[in-house]
Short mmCIF file of C-alpha atoms in Angstrom, two decimals:
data_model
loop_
_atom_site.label_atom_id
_atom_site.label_comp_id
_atom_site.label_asym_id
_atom_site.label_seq_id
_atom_site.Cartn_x
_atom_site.Cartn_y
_atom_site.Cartn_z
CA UNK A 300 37.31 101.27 -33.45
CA UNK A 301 34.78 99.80 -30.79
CA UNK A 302 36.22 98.85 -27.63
CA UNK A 303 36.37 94.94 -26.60
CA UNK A 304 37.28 94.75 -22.89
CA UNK A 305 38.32 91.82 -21.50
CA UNK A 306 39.48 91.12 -17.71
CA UNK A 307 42.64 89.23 -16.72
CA UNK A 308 43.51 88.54 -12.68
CA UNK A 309 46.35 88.61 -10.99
CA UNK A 310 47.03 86.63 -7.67
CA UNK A 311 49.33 89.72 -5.78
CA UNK A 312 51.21 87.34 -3.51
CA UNK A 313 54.98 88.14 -4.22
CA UNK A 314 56.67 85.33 -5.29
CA UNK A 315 54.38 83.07 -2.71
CA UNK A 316 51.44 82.60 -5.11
CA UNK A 317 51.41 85.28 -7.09
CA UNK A 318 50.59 85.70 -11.13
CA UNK A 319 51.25 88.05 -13.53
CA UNK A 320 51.18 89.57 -16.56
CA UNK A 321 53.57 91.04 -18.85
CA UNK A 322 52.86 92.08 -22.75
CA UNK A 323 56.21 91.36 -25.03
CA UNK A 324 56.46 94.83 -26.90
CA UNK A 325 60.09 95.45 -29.06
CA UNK A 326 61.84 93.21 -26.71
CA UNK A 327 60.48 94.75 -23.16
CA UNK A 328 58.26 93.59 -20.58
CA UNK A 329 55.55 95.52 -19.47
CA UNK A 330 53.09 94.90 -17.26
CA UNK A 331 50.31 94.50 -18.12
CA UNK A 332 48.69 96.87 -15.86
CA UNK A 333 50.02 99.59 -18.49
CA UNK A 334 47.32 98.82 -20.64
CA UNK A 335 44.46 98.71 -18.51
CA UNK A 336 41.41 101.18 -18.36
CA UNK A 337 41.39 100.45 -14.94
CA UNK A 338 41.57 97.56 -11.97
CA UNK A 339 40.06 96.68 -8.96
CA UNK A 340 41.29 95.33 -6.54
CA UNK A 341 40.03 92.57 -4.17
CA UNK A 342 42.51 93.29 -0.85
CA UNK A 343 41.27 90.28 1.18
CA UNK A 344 42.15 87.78 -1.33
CA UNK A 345 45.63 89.52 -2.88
CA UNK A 346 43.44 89.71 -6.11
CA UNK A 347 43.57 92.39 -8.78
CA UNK A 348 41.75 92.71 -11.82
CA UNK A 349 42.75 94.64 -14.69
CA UNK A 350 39.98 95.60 -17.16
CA UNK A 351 41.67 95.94 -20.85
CA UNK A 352 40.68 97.25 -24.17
CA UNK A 353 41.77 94.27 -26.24
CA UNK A 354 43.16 96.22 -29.16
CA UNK A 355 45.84 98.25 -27.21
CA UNK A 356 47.39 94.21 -26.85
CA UNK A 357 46.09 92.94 -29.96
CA UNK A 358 48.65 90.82 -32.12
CA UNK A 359 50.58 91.12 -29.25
CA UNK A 360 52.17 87.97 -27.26
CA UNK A 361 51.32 87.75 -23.05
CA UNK A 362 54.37 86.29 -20.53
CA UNK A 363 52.49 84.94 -17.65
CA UNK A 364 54.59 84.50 -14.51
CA UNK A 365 53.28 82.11 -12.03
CA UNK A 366 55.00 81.79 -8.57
CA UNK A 367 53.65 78.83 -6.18
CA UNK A 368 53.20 78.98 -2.26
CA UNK A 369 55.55 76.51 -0.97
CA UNK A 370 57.66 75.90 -3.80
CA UNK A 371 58.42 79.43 -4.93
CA UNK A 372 58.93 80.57 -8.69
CA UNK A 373 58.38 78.07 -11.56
CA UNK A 374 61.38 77.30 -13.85
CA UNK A 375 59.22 78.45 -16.39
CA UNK A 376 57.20 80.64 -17.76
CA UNK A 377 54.29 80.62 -20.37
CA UNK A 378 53.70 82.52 -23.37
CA UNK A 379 50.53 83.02 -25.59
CA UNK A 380 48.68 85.38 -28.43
CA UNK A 381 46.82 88.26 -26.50
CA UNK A 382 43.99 86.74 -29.09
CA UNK A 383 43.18 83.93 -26.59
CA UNK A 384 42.41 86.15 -23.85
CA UNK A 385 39.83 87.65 -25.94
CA UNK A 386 38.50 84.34 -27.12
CA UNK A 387 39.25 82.32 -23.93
CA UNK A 388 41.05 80.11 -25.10
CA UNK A 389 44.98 79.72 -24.36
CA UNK A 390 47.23 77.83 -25.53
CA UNK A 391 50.24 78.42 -23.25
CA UNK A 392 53.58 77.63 -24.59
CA UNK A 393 56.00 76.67 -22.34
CA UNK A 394 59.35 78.45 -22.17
CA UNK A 395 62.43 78.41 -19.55
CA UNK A 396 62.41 80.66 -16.63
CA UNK A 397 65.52 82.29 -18.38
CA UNK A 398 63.83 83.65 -21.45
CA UNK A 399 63.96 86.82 -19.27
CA UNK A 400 67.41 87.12 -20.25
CA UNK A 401 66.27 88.05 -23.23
CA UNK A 402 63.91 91.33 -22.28
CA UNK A 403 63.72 94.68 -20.67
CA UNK A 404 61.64 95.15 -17.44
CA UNK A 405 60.05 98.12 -18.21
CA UNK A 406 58.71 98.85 -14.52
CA UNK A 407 61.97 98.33 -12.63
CA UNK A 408 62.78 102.37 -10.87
CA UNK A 409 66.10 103.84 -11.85
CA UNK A 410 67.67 102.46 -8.15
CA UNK A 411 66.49 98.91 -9.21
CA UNK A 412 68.55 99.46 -12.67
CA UNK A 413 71.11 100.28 -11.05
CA UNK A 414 71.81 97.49 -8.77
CA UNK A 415 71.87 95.56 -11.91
CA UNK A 416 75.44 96.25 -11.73
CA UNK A 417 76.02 94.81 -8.21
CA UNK A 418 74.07 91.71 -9.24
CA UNK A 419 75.95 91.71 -12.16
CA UNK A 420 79.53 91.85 -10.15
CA UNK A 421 78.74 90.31 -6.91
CA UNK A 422 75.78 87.66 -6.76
CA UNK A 423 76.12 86.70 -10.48
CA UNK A 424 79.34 85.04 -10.06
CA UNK A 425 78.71 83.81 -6.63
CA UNK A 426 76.03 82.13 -8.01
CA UNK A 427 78.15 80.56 -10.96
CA UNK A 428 80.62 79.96 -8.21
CA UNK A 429 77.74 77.78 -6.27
CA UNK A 430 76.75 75.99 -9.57
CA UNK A 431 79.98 75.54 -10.96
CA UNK A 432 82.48 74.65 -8.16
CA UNK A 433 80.43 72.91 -5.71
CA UNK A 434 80.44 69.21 -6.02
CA UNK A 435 77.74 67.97 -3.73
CA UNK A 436 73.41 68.39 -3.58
CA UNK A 437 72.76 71.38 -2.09
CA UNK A 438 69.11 72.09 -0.22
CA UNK A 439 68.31 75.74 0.00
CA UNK A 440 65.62 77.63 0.00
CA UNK A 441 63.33 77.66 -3.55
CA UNK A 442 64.36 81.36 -4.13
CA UNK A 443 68.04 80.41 -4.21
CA UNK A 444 67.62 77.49 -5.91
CA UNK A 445 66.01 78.89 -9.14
CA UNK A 446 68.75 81.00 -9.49
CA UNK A 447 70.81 78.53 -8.57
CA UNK A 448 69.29 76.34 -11.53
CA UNK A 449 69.41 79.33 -13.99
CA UNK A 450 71.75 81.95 -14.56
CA UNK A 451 69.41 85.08 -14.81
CA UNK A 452 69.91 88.28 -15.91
CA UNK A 453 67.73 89.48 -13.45
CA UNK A 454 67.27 88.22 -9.79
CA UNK A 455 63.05 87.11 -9.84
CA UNK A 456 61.81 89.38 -7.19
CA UNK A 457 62.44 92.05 -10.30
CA UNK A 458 59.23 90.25 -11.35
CA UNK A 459 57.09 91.29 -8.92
CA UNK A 460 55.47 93.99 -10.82
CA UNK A 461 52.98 95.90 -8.20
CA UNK A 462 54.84 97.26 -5.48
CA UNK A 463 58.67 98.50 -5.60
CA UNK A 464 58.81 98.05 -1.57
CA UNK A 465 57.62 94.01 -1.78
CA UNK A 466 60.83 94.13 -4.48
CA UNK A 467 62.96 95.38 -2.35
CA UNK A 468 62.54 93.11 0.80
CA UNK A 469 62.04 90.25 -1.40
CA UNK A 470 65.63 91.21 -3.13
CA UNK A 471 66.94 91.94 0.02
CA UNK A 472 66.12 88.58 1.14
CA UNK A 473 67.47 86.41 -1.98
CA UNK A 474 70.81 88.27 -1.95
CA UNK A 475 71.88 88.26 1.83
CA UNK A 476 71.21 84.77 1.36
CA UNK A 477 73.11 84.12 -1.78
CA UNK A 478 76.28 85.69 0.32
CA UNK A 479 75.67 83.79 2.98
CA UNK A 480 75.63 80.44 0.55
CA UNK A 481 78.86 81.37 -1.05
CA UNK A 482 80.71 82.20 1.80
CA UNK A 483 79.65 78.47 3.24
CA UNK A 484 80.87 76.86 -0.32
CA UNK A 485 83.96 78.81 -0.42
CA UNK A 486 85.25 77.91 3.23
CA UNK A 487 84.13 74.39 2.60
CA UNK A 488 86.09 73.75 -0.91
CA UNK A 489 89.17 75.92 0.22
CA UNK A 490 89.45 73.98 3.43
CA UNK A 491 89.16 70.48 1.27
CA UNK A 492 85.63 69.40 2.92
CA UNK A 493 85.55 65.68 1.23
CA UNK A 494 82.19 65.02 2.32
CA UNK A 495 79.38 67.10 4.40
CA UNK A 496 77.24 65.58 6.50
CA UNK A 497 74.46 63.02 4.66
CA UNK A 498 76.03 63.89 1.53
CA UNK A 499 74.51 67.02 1.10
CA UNK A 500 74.38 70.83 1.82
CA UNK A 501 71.78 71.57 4.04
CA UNK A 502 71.82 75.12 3.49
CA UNK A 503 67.94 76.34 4.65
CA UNK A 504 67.40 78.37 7.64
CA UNK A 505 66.95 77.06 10.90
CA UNK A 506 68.62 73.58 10.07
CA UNK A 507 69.44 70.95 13.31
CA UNK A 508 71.81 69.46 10.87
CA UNK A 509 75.26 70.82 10.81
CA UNK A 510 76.63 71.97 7.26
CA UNK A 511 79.97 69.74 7.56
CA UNK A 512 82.63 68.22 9.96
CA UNK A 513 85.94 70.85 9.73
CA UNK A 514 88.77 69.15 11.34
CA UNK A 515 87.49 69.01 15.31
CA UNK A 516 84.70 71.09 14.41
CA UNK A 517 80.78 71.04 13.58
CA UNK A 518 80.03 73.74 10.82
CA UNK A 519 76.65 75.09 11.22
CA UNK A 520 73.94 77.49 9.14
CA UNK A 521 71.85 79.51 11.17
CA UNK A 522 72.29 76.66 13.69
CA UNK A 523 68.51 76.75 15.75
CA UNK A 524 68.57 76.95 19.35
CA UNK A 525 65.22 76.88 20.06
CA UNK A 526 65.08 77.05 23.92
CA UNK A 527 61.56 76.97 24.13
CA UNK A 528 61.69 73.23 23.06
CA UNK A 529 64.25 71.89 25.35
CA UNK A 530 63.93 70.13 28.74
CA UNK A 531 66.06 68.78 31.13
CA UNK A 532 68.72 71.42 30.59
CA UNK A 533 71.81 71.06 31.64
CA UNK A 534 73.91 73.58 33.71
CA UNK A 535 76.04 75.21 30.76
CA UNK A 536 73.44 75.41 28.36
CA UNK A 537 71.19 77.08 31.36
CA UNK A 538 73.63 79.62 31.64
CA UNK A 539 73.47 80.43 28.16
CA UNK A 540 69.66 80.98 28.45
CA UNK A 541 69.76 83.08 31.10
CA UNK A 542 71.93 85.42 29.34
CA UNK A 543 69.60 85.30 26.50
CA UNK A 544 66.43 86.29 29.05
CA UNK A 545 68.35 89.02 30.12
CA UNK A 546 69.55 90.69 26.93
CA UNK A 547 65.69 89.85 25.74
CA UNK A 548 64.04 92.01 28.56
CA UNK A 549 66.53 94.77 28.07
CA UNK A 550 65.58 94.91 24.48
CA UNK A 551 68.77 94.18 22.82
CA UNK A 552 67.40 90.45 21.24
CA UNK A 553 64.14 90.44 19.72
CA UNK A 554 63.12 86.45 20.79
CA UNK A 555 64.70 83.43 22.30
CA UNK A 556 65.36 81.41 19.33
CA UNK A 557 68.57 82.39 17.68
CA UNK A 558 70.12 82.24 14.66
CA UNK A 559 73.86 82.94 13.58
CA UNK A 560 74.65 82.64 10.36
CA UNK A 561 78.10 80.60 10.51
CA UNK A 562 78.96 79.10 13.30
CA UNK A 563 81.64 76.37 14.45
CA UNK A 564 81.18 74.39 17.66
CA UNK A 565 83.08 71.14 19.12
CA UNK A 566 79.44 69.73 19.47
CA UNK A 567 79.43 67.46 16.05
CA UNK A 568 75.40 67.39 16.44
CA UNK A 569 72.42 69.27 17.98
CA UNK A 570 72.08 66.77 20.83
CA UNK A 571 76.14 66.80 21.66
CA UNK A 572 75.69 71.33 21.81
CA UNK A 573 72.95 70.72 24.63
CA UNK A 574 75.48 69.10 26.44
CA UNK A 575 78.44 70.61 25.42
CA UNK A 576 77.44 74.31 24.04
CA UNK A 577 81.03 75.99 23.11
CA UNK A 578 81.77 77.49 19.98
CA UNK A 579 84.55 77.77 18.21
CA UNK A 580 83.86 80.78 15.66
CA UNK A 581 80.66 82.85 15.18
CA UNK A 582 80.83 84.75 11.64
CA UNK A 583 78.12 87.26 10.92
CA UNK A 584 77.78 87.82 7.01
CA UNK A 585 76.78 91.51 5.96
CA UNK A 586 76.35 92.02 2.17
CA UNK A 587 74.74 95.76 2.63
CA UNK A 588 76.48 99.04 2.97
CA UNK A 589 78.06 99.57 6.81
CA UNK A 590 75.79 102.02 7.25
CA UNK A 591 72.57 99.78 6.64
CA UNK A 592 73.93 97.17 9.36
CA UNK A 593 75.80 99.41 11.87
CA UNK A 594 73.31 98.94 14.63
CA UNK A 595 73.10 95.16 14.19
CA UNK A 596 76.63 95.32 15.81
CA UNK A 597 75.15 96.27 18.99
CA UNK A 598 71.44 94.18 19.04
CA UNK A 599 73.22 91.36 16.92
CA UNK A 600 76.83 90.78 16.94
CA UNK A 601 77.47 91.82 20.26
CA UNK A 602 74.53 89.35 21.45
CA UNK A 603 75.79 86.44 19.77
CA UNK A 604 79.38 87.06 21.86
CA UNK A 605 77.60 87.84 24.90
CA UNK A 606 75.57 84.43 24.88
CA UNK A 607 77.66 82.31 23.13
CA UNK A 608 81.12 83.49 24.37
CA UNK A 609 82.88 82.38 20.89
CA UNK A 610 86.60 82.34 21.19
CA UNK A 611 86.80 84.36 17.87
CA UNK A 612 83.68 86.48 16.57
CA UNK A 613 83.84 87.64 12.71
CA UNK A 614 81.76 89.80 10.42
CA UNK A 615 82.33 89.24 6.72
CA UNK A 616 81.30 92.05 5.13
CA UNK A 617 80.66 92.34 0.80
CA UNK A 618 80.98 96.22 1.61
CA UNK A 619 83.90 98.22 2.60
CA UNK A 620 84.16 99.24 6.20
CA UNK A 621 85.76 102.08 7.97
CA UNK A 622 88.98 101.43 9.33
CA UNK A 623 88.09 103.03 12.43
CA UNK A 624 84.98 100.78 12.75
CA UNK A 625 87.44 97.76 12.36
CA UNK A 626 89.77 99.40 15.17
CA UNK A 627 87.35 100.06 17.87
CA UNK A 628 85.37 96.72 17.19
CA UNK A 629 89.03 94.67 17.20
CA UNK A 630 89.56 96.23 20.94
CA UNK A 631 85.87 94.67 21.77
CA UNK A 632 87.16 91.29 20.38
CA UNK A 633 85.20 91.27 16.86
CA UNK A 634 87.24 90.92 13.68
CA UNK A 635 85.66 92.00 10.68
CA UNK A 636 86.70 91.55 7.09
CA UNK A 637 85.38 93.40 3.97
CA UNK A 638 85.27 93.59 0.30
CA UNK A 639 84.09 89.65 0.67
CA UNK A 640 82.78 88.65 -2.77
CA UNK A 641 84.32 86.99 -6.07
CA UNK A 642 87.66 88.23 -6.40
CA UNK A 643 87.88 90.71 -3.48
CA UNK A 644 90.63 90.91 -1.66
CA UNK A 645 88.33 90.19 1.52
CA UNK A 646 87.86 86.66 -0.42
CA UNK A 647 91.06 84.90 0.41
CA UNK A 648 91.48 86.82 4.10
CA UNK A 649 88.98 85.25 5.03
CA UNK A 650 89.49 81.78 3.78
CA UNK A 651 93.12 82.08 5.30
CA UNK A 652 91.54 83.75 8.69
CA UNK A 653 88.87 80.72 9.02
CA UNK A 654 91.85 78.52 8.20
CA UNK A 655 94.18 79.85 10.97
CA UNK A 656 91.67 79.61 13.37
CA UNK A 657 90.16 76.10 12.82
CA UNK A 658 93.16 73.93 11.34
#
């Protein structure tokens, strides 16, 4: 049989413009670089193509994945015959994002399968948790969001198909922030939060909005102190800064602008923390193994209660921790609590501990 090649391109952007390809095949994806003769690759424009004998994918049916710069992964995907690649021609039928659900990733490594089990036990049914419980509009990030939207079988940076390390940090990213996001939700519906601030959640990085009002307290999300934008300083938020230059030019802080995950603060506003820049409670959330975040104790943790001088400093860890860990960090005036997630018994400790210490 005579071979009929046809090229297909694929944007290689991660989920920040990328495109792929995927044949359907007995209820798998695979990519569709499996089929190819061979590619070639255009490295200044994230641009691959792959050059295909047609009748390796013929009377086959093509999932193309499209991701989008600023707004992250389409709800939906697209599905056509492998015959209109041939005779340029598609016509693209239009499918929910969570037709995944119903398919095999054929080019996921055996340590990606196997995670499937802590998505499956942990971030799953945070995320249903999110969807479910939460009464209010929530703004997050586009890669929490879609899986916010859609409960997948799969988290989406499993569809990244060219390069198992630009997985990796893409799932590392989604599910430390999907911890993060339930822990907020949690604390907020336990404690009976009636209404956050502008009647929504405003759950994306680096907000100068606080999350909610707690009692006497401000509840931020990686609150933003940017000092390089502030003037006329006053004399307790100058101290703060210099203790911040300090721990910068020995190393231990990698910039300026910091970020804690949870915070609480008597300040009910950005402009009120200049002035008046005590907190209440800084809590660090971990959702890796101890080992994986042990020396963010020292460069991280540590730094936060150095410069910010929190009356109580918390890490809620998804993971176990060593007891002896716990011990010698409770003598340096950090609490930590594990085995945070869905029915842990780390879940209501720390509900209750927040609790104590706020209310």
């Amino acid at each position: 049989m005579d071979q009929q090649i046809i090229e297909l391109y694929e944007n290689h952007e991660a989920l920040h413009g990328g495109k792929y390809y995927f044949i359907i095949e007995n209820n798998r994806l695979i990519h569709i670089s499996h089929y190819a003769l061979k590619k070639k690759m255009r490295k200044r424009l994230n641009l691959c193509c792959y050059y295909i004998d047609f009748n390796r994918i013929k009377n086959k049916k093509v999932m193309e994945v499209i991701s989008y710069s600023k707004n992250g992964l389409s709800n939906n995907v697209y599905i056509f015959s492998a015959e209109d690649l041939l005779n340029k021609e598609i016509n693209k039928k239009e499918e929910p994002i969570t037709i995944i659900n119903n398919y095999e990733i054929v080019h996921l490594r055996r340590k990606e399968k196997k995670f499937l089990d802590e998505w499956n036990n942990y971030y799953r049914p945070m995320l249903n948790y999110i969807r479910n419980e939460n009464k209010w509009k929530i703004e997050v990030a586009d890669l929490i969001k879609i899986h916010i939207n859609n409960d997948l079988k799969y988290p989406i940076s499993f569809l990244i198909p060219y390069n198992k390390n630009i997985r990796t940090t893409s799932l590392n990213v989604i599910i430390k922030l999907i911890h993060q996001i339930w822990i907020i939700t949690k604390i907020l519906k336990e404690l009976s939060v009636e209404d956050p601030l502008e009647n929504s959640l405003h759950l994306k990085q680096g907000s100068n909005i606080p999350v909610a009002i707690i009692g006497n307290y401000a509840m931020w999300y990686e609150f933003n102190l940017n000092f390089n934008k502030l003037s006329n300083i006053p004399l307790e938020l100058k101290n703060i800064i210099d203790k911040t230059v300090k721990l910068k030019e020995k190393g231990l802080i990698k910039c300026l602008r910091l970020r804690p995950d949870v915070i609480f603060t008597y300040a009910k506003n950005y402009e009120e923390f200049i002035k008046n820049p005590i907190v209440k409670l800084v809590i660090e959330c971990k959702n890796s193994d101890y080992r994986l975040w042990e020396k963010d104790i020292e460069i991280q943790v540590k730094s936060y209660a150095k410069i910010f001088t929190p009356e109580y400093t918390l890490i809620a860890s998804l993971k176990s921790v060593p007891n002896y860990v716990k011990k010698r960090l409770l003598n340096q005036g950090i609490d930590i609590i594990d085995n945070v997630y869905p029915r842990g018994y780390g879940e209501k400790e720390l509900i209750n501990y927040v609790r104590n210490k706020l209310l």
